[in-house]
mmCIF file of C-alpha atoms and ligand atoms in Angstrom:
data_model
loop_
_atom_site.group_PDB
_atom_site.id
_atom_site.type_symbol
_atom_site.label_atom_id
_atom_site.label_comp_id
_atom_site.label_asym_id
_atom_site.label_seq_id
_atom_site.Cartn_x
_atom_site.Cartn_y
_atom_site.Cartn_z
ATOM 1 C CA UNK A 1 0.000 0.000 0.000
ATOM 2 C CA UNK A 2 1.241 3.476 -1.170
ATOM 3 C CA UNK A 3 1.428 6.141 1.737
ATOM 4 C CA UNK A 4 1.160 9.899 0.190
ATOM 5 C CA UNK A 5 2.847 12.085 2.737
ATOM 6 C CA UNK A 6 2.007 15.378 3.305
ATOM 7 C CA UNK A 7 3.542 18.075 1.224
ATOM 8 C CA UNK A 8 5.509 20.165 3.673
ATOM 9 C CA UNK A 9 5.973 22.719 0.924
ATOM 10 C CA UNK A 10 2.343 23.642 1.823
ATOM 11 C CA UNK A 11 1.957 26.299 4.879
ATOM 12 C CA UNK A 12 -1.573 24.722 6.440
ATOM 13 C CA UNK A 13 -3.368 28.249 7.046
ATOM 14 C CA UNK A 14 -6.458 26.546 8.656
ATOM 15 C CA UNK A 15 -3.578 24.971 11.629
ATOM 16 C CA UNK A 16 -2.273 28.360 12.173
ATOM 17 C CA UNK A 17 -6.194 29.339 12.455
ATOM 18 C CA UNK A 18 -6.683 26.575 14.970
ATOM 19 C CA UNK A 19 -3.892 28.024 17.150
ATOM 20 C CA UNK A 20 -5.163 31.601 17.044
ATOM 21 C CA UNK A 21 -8.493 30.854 18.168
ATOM 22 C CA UNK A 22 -7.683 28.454 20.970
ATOM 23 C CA UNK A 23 -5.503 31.420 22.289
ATOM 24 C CA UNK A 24 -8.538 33.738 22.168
ATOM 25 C CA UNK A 25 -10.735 30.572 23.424
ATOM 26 C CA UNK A 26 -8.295 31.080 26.610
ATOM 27 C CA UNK A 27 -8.885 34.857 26.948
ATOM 28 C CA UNK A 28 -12.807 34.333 26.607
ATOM 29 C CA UNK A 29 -13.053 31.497 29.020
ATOM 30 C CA UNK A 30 -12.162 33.970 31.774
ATOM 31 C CA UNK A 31 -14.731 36.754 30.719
ATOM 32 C CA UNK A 32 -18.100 37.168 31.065
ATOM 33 C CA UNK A 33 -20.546 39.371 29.830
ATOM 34 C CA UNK A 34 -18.585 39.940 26.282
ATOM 35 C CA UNK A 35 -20.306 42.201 23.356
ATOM 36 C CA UNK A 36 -20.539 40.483 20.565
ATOM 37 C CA UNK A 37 -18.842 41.279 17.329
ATOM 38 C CA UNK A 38 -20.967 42.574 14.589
ATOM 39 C CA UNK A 39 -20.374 41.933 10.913
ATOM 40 C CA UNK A 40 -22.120 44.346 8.170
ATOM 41 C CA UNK A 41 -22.794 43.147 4.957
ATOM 42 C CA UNK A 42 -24.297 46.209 2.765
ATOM 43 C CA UNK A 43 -26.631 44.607 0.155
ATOM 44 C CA UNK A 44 -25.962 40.969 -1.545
ATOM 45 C CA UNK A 45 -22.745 40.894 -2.116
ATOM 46 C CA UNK A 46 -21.457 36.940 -3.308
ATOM 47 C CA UNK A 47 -18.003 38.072 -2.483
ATOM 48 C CA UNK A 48 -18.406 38.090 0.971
ATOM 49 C CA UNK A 49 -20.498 35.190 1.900
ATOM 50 C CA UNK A 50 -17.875 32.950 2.739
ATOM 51 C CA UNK A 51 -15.590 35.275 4.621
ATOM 52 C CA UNK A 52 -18.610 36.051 7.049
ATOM 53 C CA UNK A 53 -19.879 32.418 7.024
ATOM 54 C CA UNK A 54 -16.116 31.732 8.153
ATOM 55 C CA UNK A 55 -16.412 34.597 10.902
ATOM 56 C CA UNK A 56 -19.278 33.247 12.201
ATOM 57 C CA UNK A 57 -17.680 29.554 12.295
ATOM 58 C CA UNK A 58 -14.445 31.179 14.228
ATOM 59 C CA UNK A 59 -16.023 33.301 16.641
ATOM 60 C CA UNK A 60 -18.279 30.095 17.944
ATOM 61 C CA UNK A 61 -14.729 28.370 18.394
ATOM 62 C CA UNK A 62 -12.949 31.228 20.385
ATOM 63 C CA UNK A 63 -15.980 31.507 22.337
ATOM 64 C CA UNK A 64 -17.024 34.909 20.623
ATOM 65 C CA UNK A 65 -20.531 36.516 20.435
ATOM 66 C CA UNK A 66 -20.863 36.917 16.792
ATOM 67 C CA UNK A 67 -24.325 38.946 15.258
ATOM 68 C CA UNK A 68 -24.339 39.254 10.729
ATOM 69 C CA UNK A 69 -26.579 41.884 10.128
ATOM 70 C CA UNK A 70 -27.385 42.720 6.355
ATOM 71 C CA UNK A 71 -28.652 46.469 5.100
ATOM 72 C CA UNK A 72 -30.294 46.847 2.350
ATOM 73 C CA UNK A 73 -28.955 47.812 -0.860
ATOM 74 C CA UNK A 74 -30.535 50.989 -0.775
ATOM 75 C CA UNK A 75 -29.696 52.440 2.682
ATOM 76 C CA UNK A 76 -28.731 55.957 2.596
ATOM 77 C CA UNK A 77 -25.169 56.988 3.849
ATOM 78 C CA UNK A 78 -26.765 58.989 6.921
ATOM 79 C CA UNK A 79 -28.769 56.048 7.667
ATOM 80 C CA UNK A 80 -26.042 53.791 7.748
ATOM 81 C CA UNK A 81 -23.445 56.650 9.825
ATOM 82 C CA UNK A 82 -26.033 57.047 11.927
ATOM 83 C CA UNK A 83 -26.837 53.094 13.203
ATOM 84 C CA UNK A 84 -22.719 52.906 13.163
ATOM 85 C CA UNK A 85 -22.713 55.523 16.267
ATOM 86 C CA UNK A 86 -25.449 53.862 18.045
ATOM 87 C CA UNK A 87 -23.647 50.358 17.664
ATOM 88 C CA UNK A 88 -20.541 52.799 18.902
ATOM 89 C CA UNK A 89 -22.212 53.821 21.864
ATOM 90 C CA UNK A 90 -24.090 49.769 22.448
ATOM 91 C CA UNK A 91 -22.201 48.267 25.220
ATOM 92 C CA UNK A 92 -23.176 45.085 24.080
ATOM 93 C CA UNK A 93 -21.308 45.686 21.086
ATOM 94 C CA UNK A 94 -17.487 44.612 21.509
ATOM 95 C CA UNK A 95 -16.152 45.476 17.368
ATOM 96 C CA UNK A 96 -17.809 45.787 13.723
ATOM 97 C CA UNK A 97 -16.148 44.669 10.626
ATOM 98 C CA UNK A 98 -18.247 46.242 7.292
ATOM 99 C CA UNK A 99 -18.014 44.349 4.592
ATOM 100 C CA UNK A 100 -16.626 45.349 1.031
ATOM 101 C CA UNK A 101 -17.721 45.980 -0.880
ATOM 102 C CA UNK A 102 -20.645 48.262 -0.803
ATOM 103 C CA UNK A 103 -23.145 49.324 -3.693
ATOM 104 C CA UNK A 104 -21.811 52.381 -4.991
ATOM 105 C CA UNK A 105 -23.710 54.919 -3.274
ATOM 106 C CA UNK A 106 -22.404 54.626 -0.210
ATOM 107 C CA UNK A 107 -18.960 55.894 0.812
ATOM 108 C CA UNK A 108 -16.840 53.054 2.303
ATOM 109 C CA UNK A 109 -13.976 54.876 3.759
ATOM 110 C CA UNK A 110 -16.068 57.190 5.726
ATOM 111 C CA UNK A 111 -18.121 54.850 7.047
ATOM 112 C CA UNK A 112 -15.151 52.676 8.160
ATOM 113 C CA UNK A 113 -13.810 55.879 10.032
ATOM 114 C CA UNK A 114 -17.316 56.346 11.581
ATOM 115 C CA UNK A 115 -16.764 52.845 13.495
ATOM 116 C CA UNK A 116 -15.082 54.086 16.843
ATOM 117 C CA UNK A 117 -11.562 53.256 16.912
ATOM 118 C CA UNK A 118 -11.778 51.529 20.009
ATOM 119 C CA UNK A 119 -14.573 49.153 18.130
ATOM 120 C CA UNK A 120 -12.216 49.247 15.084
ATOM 121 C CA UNK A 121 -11.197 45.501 14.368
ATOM 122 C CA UNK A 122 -10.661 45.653 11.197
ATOM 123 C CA UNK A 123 -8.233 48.176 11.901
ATOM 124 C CA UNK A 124 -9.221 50.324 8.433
ATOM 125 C CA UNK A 125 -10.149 53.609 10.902
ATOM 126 C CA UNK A 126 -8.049 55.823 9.148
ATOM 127 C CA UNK A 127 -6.626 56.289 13.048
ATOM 128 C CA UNK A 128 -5.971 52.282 13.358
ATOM 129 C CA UNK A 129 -4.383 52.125 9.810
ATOM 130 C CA UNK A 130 -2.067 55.328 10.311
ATOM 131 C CA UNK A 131 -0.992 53.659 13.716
ATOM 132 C CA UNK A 132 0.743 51.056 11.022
ATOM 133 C CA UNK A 133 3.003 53.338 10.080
ATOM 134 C CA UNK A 134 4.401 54.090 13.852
ATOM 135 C CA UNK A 135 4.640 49.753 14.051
ATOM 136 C CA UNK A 136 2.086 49.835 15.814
ATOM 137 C CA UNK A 137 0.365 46.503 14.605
ATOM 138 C CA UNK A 138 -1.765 45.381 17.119
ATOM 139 C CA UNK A 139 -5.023 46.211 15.088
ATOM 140 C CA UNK A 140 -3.868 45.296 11.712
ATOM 141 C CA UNK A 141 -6.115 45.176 8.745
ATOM 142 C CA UNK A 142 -6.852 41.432 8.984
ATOM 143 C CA UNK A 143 -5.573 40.068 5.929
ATOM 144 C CA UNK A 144 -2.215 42.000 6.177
ATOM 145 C CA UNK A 145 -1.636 41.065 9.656
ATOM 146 C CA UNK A 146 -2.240 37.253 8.276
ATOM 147 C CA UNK A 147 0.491 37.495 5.568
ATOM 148 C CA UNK A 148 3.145 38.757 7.997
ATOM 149 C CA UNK A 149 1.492 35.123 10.215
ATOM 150 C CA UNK A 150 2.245 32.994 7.574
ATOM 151 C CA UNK A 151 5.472 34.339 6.363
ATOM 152 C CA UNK A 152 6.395 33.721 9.835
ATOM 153 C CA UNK A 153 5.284 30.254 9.489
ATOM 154 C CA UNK A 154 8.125 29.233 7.478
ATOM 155 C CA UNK A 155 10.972 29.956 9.946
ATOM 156 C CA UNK A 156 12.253 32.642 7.666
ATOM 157 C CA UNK A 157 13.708 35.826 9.603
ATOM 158 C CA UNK A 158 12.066 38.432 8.401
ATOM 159 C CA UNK A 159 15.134 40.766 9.486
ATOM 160 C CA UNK A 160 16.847 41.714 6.075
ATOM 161 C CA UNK A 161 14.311 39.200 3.777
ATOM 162 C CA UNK A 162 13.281 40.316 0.353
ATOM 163 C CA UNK A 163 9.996 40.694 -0.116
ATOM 164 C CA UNK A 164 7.631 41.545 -3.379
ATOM 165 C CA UNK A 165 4.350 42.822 -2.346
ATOM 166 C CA UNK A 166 1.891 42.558 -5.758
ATOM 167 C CA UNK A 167 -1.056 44.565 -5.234
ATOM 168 C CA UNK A 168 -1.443 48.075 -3.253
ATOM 169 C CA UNK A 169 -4.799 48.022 -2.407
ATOM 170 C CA UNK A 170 -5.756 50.234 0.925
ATOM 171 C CA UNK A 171 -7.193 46.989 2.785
ATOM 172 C CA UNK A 172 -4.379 44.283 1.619
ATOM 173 C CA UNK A 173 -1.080 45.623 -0.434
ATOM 174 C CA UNK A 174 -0.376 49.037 1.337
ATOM 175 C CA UNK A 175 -0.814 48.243 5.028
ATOM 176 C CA UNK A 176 1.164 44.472 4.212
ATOM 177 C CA UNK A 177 4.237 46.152 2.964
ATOM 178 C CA UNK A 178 4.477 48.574 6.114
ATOM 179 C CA UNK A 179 3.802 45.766 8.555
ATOM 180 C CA UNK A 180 6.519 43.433 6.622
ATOM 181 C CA UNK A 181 8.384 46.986 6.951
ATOM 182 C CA UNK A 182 8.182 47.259 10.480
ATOM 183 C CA UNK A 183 9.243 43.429 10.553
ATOM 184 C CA UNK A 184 12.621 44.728 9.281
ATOM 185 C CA UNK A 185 12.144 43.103 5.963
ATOM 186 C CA UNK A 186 13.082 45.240 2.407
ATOM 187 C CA UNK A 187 10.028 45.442 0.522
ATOM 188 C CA UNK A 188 8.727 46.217 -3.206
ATOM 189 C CA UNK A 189 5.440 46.870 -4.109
ATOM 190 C CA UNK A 190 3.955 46.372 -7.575
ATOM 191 C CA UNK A 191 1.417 47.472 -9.142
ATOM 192 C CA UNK A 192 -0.686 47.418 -12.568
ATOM 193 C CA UNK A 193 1.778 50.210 -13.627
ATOM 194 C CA UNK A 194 4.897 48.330 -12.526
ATOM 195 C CA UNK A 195 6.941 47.811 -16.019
ATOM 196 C CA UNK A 196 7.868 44.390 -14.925
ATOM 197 C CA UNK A 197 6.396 42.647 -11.809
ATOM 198 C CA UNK A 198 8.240 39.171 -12.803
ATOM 199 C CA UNK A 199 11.476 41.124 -12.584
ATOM 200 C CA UNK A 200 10.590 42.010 -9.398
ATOM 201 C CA UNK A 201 9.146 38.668 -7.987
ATOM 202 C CA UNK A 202 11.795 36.822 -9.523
ATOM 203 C CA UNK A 203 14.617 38.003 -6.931
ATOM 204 C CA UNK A 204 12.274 38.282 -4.106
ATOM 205 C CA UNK A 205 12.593 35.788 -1.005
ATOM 206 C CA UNK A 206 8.926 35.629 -0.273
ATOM 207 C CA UNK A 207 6.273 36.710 -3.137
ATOM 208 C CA UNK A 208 3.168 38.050 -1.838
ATOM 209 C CA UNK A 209 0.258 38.315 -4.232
ATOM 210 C CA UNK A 210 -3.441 40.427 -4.200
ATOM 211 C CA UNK A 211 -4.245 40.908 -7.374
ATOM 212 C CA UNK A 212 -7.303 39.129 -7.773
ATOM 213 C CA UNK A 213 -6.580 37.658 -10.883
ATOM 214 C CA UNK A 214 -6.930 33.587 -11.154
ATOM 215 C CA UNK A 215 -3.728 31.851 -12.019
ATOM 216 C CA UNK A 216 -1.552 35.304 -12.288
ATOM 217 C CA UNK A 217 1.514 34.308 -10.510
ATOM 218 C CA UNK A 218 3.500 31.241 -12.530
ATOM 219 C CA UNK A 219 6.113 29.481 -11.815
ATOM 220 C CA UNK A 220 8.874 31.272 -13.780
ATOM 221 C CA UNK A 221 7.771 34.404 -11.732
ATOM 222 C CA UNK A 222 10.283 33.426 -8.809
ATOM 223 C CA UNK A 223 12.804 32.099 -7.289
ATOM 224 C CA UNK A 224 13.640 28.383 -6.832
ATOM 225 C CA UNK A 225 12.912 28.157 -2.836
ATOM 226 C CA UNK A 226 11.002 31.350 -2.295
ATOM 227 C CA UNK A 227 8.284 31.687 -0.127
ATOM 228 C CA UNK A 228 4.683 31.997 -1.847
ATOM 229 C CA UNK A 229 1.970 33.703 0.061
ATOM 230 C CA UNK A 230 -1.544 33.859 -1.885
ATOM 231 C CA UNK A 231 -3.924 36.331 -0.877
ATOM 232 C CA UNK A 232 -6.367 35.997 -4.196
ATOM 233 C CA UNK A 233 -9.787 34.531 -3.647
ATOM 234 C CA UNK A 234 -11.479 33.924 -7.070
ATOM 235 C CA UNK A 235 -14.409 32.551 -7.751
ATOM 236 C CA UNK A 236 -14.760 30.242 -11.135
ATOM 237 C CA UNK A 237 -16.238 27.884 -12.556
ATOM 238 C CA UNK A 238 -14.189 24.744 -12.986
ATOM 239 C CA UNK A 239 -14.827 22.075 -16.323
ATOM 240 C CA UNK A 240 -17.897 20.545 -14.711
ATOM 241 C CA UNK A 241 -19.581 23.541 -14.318
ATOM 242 C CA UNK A 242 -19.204 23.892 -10.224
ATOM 243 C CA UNK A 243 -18.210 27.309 -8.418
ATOM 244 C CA UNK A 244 -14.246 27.183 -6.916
ATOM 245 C CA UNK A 245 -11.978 29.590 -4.995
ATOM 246 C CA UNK A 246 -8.317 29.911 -6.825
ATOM 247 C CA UNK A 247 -6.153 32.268 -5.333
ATOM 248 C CA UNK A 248 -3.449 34.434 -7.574
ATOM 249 C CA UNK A 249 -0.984 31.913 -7.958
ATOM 250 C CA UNK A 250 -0.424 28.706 -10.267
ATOM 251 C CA UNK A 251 -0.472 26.747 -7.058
ATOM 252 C CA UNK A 252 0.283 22.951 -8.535
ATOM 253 C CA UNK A 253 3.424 24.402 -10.779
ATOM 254 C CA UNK A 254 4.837 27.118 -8.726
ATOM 255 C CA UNK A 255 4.919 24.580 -6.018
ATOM 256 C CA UNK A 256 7.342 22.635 -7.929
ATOM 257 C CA UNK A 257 9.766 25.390 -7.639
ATOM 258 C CA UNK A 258 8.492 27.152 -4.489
ATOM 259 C CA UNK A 259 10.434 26.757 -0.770
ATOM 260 C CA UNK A 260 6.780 27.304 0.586
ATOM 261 C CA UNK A 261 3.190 27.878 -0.692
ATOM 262 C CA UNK A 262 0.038 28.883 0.887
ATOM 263 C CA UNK A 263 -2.939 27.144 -0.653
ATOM 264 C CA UNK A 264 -6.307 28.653 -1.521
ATOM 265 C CA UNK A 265 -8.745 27.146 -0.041
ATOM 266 C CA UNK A 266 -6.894 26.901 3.217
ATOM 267 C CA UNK A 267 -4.779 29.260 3.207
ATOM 268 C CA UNK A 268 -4.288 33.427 3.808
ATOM 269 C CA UNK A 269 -8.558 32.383 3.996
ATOM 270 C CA UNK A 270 -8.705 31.174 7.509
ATOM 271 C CA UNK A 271 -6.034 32.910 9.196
ATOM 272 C CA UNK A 272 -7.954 36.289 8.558
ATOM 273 C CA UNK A 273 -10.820 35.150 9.612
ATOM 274 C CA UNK A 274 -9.050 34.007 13.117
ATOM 275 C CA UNK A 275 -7.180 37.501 13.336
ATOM 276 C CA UNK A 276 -10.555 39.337 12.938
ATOM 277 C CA UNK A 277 -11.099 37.792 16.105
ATOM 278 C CA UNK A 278 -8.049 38.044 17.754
ATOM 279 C CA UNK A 279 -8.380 41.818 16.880
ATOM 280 C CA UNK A 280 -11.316 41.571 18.689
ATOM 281 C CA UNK A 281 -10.198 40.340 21.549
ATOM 282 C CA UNK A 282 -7.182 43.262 21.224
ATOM 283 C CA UNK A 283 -10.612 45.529 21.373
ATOM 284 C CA UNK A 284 -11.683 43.991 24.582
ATOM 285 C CA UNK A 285 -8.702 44.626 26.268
ATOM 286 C CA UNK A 286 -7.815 48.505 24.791
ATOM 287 C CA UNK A 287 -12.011 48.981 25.928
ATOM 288 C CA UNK A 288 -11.284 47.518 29.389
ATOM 289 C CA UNK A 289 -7.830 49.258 29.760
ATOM 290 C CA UNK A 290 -9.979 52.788 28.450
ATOM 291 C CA UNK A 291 -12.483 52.385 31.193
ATOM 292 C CA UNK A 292 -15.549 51.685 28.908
ATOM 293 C CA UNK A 293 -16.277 48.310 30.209
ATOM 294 C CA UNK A 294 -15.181 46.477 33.393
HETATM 295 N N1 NDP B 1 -7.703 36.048 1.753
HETATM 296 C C1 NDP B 1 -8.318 37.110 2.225
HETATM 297 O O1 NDP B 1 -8.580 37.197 3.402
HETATM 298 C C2 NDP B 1 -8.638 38.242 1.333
HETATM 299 C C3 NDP B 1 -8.525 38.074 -0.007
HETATM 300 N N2 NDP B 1 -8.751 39.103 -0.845
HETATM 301 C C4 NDP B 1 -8.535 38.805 -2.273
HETATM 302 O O2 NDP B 1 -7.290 39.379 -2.659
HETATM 303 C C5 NDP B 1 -7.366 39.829 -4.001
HETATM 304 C C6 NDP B 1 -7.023 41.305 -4.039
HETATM 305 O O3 NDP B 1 -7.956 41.999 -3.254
HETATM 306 P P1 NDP B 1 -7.910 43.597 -3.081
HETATM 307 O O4 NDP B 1 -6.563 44.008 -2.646
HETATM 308 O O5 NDP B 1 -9.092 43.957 -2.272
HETATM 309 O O6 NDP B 1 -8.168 43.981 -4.622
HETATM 310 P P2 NDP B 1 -8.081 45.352 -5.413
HETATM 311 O O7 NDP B 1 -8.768 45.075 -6.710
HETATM 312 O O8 NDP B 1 -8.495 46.475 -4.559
HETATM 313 O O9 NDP B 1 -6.524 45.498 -5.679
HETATM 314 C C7 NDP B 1 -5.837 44.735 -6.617
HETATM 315 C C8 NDP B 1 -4.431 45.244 -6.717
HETATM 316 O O10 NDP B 1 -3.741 44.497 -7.715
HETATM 317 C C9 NDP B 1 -3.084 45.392 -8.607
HETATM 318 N N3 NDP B 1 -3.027 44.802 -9.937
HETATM 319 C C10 NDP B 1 -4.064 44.582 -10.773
HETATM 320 N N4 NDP B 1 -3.624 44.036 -11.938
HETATM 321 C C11 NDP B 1 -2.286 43.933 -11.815
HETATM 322 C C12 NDP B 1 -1.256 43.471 -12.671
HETATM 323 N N5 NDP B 1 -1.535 43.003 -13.887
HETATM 324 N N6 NDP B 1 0.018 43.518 -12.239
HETATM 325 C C13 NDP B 1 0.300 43.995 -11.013
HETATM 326 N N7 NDP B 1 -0.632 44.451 -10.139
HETATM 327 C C14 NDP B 1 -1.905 44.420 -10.541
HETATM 328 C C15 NDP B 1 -3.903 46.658 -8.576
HETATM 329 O O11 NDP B 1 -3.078 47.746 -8.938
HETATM 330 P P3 NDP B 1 -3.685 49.172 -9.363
HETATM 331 O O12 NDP B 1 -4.409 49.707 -8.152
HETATM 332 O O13 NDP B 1 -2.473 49.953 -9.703
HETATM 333 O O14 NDP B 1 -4.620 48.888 -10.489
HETATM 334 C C16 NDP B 1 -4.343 46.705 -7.115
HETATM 335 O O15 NDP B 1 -3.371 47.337 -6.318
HETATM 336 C C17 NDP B 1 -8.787 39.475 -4.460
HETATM 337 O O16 NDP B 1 -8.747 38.197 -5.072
HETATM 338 C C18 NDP B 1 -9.569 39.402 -3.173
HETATM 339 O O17 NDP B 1 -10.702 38.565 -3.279
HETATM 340 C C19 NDP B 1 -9.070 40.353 -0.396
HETATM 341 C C20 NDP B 1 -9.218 40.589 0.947
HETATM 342 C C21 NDP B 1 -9.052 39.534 1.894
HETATM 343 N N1 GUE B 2 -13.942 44.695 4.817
HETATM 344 C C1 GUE B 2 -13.556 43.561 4.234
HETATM 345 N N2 GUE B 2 -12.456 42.922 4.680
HETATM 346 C C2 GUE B 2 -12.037 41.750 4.108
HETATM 347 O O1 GUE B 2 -11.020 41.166 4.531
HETATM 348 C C3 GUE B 2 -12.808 41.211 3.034
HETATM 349 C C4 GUE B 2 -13.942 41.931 2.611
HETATM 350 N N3 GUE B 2 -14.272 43.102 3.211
HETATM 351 N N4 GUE B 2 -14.697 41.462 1.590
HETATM 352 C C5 GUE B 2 -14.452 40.159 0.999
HETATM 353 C C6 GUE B 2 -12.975 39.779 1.059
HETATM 354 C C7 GUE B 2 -12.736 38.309 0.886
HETATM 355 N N5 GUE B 2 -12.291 37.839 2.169
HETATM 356 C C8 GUE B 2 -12.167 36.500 2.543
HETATM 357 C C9 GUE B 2 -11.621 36.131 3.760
HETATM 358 C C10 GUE B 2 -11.552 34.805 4.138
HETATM 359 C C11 GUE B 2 -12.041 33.833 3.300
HETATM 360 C C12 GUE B 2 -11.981 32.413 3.716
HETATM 361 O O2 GUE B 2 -12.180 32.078 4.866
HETATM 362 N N6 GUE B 2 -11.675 31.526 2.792
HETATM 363 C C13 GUE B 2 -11.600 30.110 3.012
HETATM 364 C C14 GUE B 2 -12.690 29.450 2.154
HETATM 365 C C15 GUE B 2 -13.025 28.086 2.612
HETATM 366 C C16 GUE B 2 -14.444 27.762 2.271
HETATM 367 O O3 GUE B 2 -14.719 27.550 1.073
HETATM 368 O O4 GUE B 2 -15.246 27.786 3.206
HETATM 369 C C17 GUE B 2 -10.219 29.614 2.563
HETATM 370 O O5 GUE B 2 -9.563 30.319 1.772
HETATM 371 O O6 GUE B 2 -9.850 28.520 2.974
HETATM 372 C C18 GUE B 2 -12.581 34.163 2.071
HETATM 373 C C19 GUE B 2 -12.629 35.490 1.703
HETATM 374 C C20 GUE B 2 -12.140 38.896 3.002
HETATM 375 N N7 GUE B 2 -12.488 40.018 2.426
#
């Protein structure tokens, strides 16, 4: 009988998950009377059904009050400021995560600074976001702050380590490269304007990519041995006509030349869903510390 062994090329996100939430399954074991966290969706949006089916799934395993509430697509941008403040001023309420994104009316960014940023776990208050810059990471946009987890996950010291950021977006690209910065590591951010992002990736130590484009990163885009982190989630439909989440990256042949690989599903996936609620419980402890709840 043939054994397959487990390829340790492949960084497991869902075990690094598993550890995160049993440490904030510790810290809520000793509370009572927790808010809950509440997650916004604005409208139907198919993007974000999984990530808040996922949130709901980790909060029950760390112990976590967890409410989804979904506005309509038509709310108006006072209504929605306005319930924002009143979940700001809810004692019951511990954080609140809005989804993106949002039907095109409504202005994102200044509804994400409306959310106190003591309630703030996303961290994408323009307060928690600029705190990045002073390396202050404690409330790190959740998908960033799961990168840097996973990079970490490989043993590599990220003192001196080459990294190639692809994508600058204000929730995943920007705030990574200034928390990989704060690491100590030298970093490069591309863009859809960079001349040529496989010159870049190709001397990088660890290739992170948010582009959200299926099958963009291939294997002679890096280095033999480098460290792969996929951040893409991409929906399509595979030859017998069934939905599937790809990341960015050419997972089965850049493995073959990758040091490490994160896969997608299982991957960047599950570890931000598990520092959502550690940021939570960060919230818990920056509202006790503030005097807002005992
Ligand atoms: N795993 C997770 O937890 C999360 C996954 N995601 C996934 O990550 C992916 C990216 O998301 P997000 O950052 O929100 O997406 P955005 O669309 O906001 O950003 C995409 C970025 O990729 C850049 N880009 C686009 N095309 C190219 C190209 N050909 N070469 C180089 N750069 C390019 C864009 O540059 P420019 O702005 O210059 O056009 C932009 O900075 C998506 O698949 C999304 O679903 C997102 C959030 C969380
Ligand atoms: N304000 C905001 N912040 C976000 O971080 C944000 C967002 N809006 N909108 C949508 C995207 C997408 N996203 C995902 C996170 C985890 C999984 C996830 O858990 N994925 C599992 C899927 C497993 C399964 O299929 O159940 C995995 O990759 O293994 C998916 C998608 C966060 N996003």
């Amino acid at each position: 009988m043939t054994q397959t062994l487990p390829d340790h090329r492949l960084i497991d996100g869902r075990n690094v998950a598993r550890r995160i939430l049993a440490e904030c399954k510790d810290y809520t074991d000793e509370q009572n009377n927790l808010g809950r966290l509440v997650s916004i969706c604005i409208g139907d949006v198919p993007e974000t059904e999984v990530y808040v089916r996922n949130q709901a799934r980790g909060a029950e395993r760390a112990g976590l009050p967890f409410e989804q509430v979904n506005w309509d697509a038509n709310i108006t941008q006072d209504e929605a400021k306005q319930i924002i403040q009143q979940m700001n001023d809810d004692a019951s309420i511990l954080g609140v995560i809005i989804q993106r994104p949002a039907p095109a009316h409504i202005n994102i960014r200044s509804l994400q600074s409306a959310v106190h940023p003591l309630k703030d776990v996303e961290g994408m208050n323009p307060a928690s976001i600029g705190n990045i810059v002073y390396s202050d990471v404690a409330l790190a946009p959740c998908t960033a702050a799961a990168s840097v987890e996973l990079i970490k996950e490989t043993g590599l010291n990220l003192e001196g380590l080459e990294v190639v950021m692809i994508g600058h977006s204000e929730i995943v690209g920007k705030p990574a490269a200034m928390m990989l910065m704060a690491e100590g590591a030298t970093v490069t951010v591309c863009h859809h304007l960079t001349r040529s992002v496989a010159m870049h990736s190709r001397r990088a130590d660890v290739v992170v990519v948010a582009v959200g484009i299926a099958g963009f990163l291939g294997p002679d885009m890096i280095k033999p041995g480098a460290a792969v982190i996929d951040i893409g989630i991409n929906q399509i439909t595979d030859e017998d006509g069934n939905f599937k989440i790809v990341g960015d990256v050419q997972t089965q042949a850049v493995t073959e030349v990758a040091g490490w690989i994160t896969p997608v599903p299982g991957g960047v996936g599950p570890v931000t869903v598990a520092i959502l609620i550690r940021n939570a419980i960060v919230a818990h402890k920056r509202q006790v510390a503030a005097g807002w709840i005992s």
